[in-house]
PDB file of C-alpha atoms and ligand atoms in Angstrom:
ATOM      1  CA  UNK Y 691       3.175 -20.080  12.084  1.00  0.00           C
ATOM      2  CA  UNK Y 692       6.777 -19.900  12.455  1.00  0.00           C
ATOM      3  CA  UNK Y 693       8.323 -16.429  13.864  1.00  0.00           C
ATOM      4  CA  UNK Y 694      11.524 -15.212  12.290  1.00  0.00           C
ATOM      5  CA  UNK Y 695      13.866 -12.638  13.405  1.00  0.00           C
ATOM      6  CA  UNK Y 696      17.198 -12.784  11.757  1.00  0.00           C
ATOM      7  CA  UNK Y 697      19.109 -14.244   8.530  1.00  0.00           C
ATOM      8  CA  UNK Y 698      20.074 -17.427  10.508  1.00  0.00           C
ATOM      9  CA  UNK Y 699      16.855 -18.328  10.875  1.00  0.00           C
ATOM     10  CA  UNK Y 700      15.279 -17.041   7.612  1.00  0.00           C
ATOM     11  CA  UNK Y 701      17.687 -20.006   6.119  1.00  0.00           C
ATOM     12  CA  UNK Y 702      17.161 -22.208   8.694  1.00  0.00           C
ATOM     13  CA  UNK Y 703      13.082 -22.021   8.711  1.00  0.00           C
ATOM     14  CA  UNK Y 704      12.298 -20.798   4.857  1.00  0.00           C
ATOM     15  CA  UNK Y 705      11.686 -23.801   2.215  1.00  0.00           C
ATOM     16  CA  UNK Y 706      13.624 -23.668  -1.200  1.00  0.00           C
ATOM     17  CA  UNK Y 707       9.922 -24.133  -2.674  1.00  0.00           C
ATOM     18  CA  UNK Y 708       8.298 -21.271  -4.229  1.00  0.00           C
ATOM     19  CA  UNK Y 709       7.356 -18.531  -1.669  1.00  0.00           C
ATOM     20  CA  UNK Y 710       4.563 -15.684  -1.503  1.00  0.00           C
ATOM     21  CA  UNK Y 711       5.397 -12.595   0.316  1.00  0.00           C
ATOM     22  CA  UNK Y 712       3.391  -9.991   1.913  1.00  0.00           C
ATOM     23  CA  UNK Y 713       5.195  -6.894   2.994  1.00  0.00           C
ATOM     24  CA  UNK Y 714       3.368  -4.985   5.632  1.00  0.00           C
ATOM     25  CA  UNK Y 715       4.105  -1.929   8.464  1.00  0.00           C
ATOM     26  CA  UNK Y 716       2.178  -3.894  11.018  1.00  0.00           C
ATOM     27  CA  UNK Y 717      -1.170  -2.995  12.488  1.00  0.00           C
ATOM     28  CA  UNK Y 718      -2.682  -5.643  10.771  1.00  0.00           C
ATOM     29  CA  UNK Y 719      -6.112  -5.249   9.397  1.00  0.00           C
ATOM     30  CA  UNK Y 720      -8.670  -7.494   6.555  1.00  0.00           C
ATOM     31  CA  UNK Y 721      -7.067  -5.218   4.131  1.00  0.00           C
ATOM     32  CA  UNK Y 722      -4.035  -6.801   5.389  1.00  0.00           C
ATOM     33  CA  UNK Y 723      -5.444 -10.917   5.579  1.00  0.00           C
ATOM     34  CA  UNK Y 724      -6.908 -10.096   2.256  1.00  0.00           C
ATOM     35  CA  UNK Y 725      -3.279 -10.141   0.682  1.00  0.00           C
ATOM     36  CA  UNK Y 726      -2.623 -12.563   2.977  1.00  0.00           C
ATOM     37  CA  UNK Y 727      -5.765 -14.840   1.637  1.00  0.00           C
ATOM     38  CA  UNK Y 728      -5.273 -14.167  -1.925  1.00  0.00           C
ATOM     39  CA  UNK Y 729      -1.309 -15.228  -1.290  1.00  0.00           C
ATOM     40  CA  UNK Y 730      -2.422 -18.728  -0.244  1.00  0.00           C
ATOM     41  CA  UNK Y 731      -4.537 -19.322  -3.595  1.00  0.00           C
ATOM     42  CA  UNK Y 732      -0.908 -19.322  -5.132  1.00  0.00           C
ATOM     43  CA  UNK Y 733      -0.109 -23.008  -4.224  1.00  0.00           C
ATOM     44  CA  UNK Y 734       2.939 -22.238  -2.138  1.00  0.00           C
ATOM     45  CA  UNK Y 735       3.950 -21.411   1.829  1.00  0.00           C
ATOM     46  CA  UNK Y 736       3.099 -17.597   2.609  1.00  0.00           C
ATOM     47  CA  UNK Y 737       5.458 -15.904   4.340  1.00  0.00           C
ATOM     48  CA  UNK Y 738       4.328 -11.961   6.011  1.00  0.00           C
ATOM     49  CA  UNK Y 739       6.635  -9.455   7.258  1.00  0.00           C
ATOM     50  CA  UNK Y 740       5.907  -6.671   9.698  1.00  0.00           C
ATOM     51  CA  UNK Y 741       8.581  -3.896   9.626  1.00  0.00           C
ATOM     52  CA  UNK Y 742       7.537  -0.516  10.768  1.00  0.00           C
ATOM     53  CA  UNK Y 743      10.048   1.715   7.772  1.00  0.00           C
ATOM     54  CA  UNK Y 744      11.532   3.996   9.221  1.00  0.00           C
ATOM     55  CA  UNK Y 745      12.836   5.532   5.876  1.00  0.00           C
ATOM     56  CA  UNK Y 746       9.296   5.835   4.337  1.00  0.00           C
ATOM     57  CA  UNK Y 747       8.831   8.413   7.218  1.00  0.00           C
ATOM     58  CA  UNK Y 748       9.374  12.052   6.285  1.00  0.00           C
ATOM     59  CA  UNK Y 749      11.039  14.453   9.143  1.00  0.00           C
ATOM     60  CA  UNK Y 750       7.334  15.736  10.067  1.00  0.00           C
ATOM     61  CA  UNK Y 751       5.560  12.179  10.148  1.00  0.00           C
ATOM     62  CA  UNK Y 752       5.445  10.340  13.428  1.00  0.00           C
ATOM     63  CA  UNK Y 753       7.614   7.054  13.182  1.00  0.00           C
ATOM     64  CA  UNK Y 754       7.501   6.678  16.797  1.00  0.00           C
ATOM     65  CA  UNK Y 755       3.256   7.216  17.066  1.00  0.00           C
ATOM     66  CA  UNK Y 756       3.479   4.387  14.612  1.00  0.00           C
ATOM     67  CA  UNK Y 757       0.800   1.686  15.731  1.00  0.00           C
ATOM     68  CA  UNK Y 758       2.780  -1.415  16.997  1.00  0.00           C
ATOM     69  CA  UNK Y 759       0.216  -4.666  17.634  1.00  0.00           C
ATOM     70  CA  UNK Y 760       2.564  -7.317  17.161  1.00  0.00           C
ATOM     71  CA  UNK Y 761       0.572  -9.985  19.181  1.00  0.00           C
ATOM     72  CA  UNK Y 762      -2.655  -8.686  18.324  1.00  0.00           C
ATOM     73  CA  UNK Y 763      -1.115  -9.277  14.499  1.00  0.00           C
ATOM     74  CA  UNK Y 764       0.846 -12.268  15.673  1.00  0.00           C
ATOM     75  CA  UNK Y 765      -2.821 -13.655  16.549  1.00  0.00           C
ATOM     76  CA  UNK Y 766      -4.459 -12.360  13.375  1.00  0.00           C
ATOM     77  CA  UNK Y 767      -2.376 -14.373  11.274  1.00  0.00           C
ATOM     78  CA  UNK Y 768      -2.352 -17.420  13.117  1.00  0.00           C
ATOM     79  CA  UNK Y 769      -6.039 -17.529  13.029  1.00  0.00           C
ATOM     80  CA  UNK Y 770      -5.586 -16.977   8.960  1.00  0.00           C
ATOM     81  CA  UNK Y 771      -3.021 -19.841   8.528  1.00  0.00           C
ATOM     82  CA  UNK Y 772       0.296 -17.664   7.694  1.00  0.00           C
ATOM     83  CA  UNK Y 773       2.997 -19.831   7.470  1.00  0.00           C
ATOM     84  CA  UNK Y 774       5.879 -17.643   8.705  1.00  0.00           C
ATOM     85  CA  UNK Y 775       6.175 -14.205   9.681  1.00  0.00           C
ATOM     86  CA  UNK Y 776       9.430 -12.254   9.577  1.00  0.00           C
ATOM     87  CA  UNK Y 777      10.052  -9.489  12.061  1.00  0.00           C
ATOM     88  CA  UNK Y 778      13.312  -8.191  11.954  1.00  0.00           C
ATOM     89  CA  UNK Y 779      14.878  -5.678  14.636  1.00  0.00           C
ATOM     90  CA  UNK Y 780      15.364  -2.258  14.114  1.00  0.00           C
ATOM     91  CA  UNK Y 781      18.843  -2.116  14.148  1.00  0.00           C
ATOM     92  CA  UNK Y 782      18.419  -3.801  10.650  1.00  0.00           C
ATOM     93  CA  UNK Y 783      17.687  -0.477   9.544  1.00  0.00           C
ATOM     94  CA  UNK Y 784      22.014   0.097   8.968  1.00  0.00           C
ATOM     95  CA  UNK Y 785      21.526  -3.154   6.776  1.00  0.00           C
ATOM     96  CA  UNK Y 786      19.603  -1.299   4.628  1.00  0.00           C
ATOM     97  CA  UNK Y 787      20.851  -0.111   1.092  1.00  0.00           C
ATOM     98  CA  UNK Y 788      19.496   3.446  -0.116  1.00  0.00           C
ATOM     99  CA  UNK Y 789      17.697   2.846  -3.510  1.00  0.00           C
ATOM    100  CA  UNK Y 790      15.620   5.861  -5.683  1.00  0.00           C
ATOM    101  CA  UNK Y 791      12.397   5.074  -6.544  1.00  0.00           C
ATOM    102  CA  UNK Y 792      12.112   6.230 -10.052  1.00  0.00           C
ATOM    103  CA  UNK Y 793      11.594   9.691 -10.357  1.00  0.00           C
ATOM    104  CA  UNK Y 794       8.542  10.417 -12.680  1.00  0.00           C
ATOM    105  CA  UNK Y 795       6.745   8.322 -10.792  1.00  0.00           C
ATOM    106  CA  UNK Y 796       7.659   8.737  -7.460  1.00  0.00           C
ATOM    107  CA  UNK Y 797       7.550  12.954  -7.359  1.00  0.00           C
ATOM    108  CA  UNK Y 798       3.614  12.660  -8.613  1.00  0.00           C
ATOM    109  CA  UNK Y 799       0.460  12.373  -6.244  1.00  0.00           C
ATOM    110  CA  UNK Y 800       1.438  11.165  -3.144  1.00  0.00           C
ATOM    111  CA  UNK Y 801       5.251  11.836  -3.961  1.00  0.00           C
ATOM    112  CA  UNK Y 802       4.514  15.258  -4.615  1.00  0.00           C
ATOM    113  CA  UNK Y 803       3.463  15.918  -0.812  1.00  0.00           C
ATOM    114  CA  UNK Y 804       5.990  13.105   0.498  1.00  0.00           C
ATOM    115  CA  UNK Y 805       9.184  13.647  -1.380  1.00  0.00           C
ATOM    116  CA  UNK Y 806      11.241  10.487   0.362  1.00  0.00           C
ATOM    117  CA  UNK Y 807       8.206   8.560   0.804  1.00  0.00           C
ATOM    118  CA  UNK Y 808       8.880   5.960  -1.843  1.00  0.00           C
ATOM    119  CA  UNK Y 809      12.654   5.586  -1.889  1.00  0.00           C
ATOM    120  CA  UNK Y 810      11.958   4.446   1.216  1.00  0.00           C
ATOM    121  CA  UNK Y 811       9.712   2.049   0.026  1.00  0.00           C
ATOM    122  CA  UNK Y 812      11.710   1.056  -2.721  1.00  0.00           C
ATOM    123  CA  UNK Y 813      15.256   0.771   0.287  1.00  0.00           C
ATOM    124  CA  UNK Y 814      13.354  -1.569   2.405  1.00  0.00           C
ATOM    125  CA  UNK Y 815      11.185  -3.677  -0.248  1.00  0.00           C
ATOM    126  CA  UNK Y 816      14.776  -4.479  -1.357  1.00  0.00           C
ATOM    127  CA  UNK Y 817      16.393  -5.244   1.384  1.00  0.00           C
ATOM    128  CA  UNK Y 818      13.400  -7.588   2.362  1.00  0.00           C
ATOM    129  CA  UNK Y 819      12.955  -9.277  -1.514  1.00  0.00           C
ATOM    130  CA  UNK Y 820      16.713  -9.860  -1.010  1.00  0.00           C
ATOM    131  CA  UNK Y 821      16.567 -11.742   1.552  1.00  0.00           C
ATOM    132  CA  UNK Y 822      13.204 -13.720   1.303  1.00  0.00           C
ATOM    133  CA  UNK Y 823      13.733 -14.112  -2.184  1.00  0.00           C
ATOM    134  CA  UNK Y 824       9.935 -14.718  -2.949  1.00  0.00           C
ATOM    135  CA  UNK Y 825       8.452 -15.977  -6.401  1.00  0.00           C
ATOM    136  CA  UNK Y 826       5.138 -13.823  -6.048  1.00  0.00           C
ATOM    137  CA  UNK Y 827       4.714 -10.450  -4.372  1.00  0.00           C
ATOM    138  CA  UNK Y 828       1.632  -8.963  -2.943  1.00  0.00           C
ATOM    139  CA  UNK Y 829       0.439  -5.553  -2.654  1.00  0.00           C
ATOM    140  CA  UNK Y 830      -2.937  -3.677  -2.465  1.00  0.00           C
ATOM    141  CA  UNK Y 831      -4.484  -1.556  -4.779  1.00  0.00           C
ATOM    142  CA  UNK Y 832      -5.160   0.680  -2.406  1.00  0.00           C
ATOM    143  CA  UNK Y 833      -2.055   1.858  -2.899  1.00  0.00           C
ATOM    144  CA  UNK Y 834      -1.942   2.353  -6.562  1.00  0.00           C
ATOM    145  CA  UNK Y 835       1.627   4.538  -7.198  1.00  0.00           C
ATOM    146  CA  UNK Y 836       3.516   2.331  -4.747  1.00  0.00           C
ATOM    147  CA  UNK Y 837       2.474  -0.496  -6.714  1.00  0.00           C
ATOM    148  CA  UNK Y 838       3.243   1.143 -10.074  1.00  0.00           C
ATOM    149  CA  UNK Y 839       6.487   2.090  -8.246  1.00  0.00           C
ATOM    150  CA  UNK Y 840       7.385  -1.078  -6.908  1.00  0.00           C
ATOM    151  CA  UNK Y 841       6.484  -2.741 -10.392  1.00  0.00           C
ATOM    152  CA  UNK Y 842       9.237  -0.341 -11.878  1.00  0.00           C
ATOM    153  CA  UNK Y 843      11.286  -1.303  -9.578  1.00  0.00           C
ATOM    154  CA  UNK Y 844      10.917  -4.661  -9.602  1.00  0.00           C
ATOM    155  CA  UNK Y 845      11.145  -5.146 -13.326  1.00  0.00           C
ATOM    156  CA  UNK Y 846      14.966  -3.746 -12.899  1.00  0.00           C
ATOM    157  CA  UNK Y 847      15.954  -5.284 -10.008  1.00  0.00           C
ATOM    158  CA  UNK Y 848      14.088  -8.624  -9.838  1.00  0.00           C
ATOM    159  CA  UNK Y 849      12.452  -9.201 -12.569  1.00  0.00           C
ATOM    160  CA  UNK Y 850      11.951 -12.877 -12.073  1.00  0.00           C
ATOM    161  CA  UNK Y 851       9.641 -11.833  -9.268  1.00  0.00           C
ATOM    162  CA  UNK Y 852       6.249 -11.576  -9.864  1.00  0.00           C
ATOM    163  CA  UNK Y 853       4.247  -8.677  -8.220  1.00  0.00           C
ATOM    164  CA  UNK Y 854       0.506  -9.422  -7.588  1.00  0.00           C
ATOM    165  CA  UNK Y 855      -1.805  -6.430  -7.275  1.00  0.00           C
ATOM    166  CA  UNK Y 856      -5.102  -7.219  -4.575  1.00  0.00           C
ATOM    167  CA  UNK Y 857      -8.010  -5.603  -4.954  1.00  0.00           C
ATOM    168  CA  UNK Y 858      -9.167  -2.785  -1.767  1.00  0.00           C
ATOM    169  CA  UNK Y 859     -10.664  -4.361   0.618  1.00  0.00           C
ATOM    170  CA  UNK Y 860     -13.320  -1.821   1.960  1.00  0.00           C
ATOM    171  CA  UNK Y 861     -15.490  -1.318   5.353  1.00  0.00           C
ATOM    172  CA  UNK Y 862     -19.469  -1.925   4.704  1.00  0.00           C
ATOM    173  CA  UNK Y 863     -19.757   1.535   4.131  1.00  0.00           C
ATOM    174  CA  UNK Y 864     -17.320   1.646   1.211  1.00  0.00           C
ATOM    175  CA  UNK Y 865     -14.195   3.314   3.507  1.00  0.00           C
ATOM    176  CA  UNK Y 866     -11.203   1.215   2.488  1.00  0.00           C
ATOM    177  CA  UNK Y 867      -9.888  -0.576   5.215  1.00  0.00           C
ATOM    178  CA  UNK Y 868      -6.437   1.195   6.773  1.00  0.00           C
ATOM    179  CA  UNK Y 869      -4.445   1.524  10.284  1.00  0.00           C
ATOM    180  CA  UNK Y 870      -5.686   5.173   9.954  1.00  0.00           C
ATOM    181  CA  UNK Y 871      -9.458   5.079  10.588  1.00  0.00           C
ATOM    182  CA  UNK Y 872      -8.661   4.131  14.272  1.00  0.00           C
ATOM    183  CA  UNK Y 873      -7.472   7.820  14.264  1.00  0.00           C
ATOM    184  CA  UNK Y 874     -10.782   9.847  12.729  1.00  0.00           C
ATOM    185  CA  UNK Y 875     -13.378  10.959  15.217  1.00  0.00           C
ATOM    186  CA  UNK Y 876     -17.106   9.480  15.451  1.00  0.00           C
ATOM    187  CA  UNK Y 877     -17.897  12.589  13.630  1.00  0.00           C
ATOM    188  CA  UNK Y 878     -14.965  12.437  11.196  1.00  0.00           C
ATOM    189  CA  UNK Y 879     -15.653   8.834  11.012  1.00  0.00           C
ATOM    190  CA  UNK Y 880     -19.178   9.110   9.457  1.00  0.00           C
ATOM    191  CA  UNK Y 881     -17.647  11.699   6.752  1.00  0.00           C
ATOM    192  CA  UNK Y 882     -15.041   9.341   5.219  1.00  0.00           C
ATOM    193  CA  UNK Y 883     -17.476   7.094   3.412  1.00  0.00           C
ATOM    194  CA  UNK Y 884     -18.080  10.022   1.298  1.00  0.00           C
ATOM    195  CA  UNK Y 885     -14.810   9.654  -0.090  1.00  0.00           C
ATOM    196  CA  UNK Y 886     -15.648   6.509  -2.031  1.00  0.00           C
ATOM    197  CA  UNK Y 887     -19.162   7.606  -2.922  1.00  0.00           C
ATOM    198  CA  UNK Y 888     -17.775  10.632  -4.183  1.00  0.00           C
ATOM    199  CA  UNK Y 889     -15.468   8.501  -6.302  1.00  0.00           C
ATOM    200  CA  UNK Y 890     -18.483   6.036  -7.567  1.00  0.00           C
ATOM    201  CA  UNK Y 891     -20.210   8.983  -8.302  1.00  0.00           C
ATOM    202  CA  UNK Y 892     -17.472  10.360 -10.592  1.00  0.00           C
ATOM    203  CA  UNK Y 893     -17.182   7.421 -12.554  1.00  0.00           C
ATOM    204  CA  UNK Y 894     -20.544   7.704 -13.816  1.00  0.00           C
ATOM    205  CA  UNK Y 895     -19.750  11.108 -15.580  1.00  0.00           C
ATOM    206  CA  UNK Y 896     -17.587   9.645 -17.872  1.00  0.00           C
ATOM    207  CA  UNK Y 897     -19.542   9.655 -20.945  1.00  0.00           C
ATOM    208  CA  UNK Y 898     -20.228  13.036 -20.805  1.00  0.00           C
ATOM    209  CA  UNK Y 899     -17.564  14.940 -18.937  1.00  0.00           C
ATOM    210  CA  UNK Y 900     -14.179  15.599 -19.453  1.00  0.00           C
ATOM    211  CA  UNK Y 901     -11.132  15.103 -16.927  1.00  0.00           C
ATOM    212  CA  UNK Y 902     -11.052  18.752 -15.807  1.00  0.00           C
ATOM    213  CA  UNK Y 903     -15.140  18.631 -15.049  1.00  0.00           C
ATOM    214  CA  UNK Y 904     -14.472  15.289 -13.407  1.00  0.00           C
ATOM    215  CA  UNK Y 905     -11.654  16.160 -11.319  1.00  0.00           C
ATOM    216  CA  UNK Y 906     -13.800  19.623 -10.286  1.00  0.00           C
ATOM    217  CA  UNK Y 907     -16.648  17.528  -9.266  1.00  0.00           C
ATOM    218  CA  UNK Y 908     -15.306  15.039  -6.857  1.00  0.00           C
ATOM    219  CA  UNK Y 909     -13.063  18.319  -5.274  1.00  0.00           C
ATOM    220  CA  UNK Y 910     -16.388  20.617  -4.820  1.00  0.00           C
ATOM    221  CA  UNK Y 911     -18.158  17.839  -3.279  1.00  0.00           C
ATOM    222  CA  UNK Y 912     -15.120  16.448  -1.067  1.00  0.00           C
ATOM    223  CA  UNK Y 913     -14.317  19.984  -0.107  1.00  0.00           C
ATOM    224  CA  UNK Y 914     -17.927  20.497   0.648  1.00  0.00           C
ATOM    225  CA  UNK Y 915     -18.143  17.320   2.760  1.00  0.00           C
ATOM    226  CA  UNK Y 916     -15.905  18.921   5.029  1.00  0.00           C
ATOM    227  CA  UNK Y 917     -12.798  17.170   3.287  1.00  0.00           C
ATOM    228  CA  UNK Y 918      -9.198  19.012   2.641  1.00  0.00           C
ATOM    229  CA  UNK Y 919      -8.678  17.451  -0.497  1.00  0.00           C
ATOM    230  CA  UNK Y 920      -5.126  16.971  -1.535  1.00  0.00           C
ATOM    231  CA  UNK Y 921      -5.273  16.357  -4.908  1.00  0.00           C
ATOM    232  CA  UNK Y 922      -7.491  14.912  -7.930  1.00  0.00           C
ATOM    233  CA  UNK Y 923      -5.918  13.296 -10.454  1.00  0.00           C
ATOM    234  CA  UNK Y 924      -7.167  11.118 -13.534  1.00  0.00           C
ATOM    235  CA  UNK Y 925      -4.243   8.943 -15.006  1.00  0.00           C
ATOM    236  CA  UNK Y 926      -3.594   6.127 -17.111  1.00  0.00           C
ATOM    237  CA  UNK Y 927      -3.585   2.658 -14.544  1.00  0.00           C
ATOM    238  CA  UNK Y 928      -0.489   1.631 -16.841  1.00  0.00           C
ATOM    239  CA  UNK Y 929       2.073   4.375 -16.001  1.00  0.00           C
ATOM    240  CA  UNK Y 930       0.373   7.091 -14.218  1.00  0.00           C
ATOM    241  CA  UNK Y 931       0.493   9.515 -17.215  1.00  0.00           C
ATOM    242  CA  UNK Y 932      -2.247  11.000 -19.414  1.00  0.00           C
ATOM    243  CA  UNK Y 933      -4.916   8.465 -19.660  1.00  0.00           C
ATOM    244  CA  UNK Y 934      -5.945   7.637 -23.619  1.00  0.00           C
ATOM    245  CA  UNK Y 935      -8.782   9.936 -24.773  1.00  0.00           C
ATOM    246  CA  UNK Y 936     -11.109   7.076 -24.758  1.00  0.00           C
ATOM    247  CA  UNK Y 937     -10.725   6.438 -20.752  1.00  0.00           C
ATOM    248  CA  UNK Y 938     -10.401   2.903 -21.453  1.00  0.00           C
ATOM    249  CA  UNK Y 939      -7.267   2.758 -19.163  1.00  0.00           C
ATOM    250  CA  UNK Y 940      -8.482   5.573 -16.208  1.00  0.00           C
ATOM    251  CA  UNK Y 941      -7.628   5.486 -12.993  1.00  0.00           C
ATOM    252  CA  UNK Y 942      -9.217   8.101 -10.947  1.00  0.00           C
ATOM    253  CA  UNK Y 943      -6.777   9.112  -7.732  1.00  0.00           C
ATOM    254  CA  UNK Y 944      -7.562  11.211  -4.840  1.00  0.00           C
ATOM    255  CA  UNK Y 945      -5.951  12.029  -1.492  1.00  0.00           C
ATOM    256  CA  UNK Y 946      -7.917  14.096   0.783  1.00  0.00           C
ATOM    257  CA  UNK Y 947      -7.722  14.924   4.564  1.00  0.00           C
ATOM    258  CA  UNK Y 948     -10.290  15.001   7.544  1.00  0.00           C
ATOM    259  CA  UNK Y 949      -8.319  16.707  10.506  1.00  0.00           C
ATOM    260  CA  UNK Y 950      -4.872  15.083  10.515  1.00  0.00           C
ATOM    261  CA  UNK Y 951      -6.146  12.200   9.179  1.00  0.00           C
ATOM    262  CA  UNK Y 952      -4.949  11.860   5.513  1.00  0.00           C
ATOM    263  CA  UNK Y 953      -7.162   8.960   4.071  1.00  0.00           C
ATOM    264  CA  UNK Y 954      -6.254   7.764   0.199  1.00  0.00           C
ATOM    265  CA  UNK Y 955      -8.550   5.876  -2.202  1.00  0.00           C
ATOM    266  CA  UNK Y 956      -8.644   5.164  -6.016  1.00  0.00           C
ATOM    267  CA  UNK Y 957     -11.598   3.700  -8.535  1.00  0.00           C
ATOM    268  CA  UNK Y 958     -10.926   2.364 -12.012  1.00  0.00           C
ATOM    269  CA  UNK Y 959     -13.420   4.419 -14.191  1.00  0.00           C
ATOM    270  CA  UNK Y 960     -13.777   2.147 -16.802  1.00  0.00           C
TER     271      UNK Y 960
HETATM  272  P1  LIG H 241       1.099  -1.182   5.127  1.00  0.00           P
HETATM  273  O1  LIG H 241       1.195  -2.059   6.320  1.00  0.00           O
HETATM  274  O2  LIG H 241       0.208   0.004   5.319  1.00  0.00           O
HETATM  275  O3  LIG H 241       2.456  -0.828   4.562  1.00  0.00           O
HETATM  276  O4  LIG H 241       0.376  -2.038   3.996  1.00  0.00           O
HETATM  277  C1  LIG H 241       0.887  -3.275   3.598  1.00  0.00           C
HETATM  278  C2  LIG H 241       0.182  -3.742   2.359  1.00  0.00           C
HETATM  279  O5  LIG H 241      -1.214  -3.894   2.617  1.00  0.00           O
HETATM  280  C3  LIG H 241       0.302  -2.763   1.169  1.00  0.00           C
HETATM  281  O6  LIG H 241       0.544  -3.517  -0.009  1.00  0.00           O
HETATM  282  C4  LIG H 241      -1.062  -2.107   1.137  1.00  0.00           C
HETATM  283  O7  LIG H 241      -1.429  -1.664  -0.158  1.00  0.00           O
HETATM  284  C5  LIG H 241      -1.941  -3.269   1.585  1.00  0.00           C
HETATM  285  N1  LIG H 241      -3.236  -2.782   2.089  1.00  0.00           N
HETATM  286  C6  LIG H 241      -3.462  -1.905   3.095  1.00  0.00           C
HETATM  287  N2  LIG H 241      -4.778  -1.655   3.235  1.00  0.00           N
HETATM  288  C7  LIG H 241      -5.400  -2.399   2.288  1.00  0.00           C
HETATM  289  C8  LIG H 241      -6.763  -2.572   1.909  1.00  0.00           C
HETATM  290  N3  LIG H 241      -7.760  -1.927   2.530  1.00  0.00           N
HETATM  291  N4  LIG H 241      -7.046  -3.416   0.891  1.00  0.00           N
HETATM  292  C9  LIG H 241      -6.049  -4.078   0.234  1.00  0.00           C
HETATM  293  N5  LIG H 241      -4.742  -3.947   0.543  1.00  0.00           N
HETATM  294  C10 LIG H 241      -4.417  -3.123   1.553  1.00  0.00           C
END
């Protein structure tokens, strides 16, 4: 794998060929090496970039605290056959162009609680798509407004990119894989599978129920887990509105909190 640290050397090192890209923060995990994986079945070199976002952060999050592994991740994606990584120093962060995220989209959910969260994400995935210029994009579903987000984004900016959504990769237990289960205790730890169950369970209700006894459900059992849920939301997987009264597009979306820890998961209910 070649390392890559500035704009000299992206030019120097980066092939004119068709290129996959997987942003990342870092603190790589399989959620991580399963973009990573599903990058290489795209025929071209992969190229990964670790960039902890500064702008993503809001004023009470801890950008500092941020986990930084870089030969631990360095090592993971050797051993999955990256072909470059791209870690640029933080005093690229004055390089950086302020972009909004669009609005609807971003002030929802996860926007609602972090109001900067996503033109952050939008700032740097442009700064980065700029300079990579990459034919295919990867992001997890995990995830799901960022990549709804980004897709917006995207379609205005760089529309000849193409942005590839990867399924969550989860834990044995069902607990999708993220930097933040390091943080939970053993006891908070054996709580979070719930969250997924919880979700699996709410799926099945969807002959009979509608979105306000759904949405009840999974916050009366999360809450009685021992959960702080954050919200509960059933939207359409297309544009985050009202789904169609038939389901058939349904995304159920929930944030919820054990401790500090805020963990994030969504199911398709159809
Ligand atoms: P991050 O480093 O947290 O910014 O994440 C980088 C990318 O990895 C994002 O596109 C995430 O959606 C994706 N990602 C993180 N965890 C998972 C997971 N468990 N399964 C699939 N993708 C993931």
């Amino acid at each position: 794998m070649i390392l890559i640290k500035n704009k000299a050397e992206l030019s120097k090192y980066l092939p004119r060929s068709q290129l996959a890209f997987v942003p990342t923060m870092g603190n790589l995990h399989e959620g991580h090496i399963a973009l990573i994986k599903h990058a290489q079945k795209y025929n071209s070199p992969t190229i990964c970039s670790i960039f902890v976002n500064k702008l993503q952060f809001g004023p009470n999050e801890d950008f500092d605290k941020y986990p930084r592994t870089l030969n631990q991740d360095i090592d993971l994606l050797e051993k999955n056959h990256c072909d470059f990584l791209f870690i640029p120093d933080e005093e690229h962060f004055k390089e950086i162009k302020l972009y909004r995220a669009d609005s609807a989209l971003s002030k929802i959910l996860c926007g609602a609680i972090r109001p900067t969260h996503f033109d952050g994400v939008v700032s740097v995935l442009h700064w980065l798509v700029k300079l990579i210029r990459p034919t295919y994009l990867f992001m997890g579903q995990k995830d799901f407004q960022q990549i709804k987000i980004v897709e917006r984004f995207m379609a205005m900016h760089f529309a000849q990119v193409q942005l590839i959504e990867v399924p969550t990769e989860r834990e044995a237990d069902g607990v999708a894989k993220s930097s933040r289960n390091n943080l939970l205790t053993a006891t908070q730890r054996k709580l979070a599978p719930r969250l997924y169950q919880v979700l699996l369970n709410a799926t099945s209700m969807i002959e009979n129920k509608n979105i306000d006894e759904i949405t009840k459900f999974v916050n009366d059992e999360l809450n009685q887990a021992g959960f702080d849920v954050d919200y509960v939301e059933i939207k359409s997987r297309l544009n985050l509105l009202d789904p169609n009264p038939s389901m058939s597009d349904a995304i159920l979306l929930c944030a919820a909190r054990l401790g500090e820890v805020r963990l994030i998961d969504n199911i398709f209910i159809k």
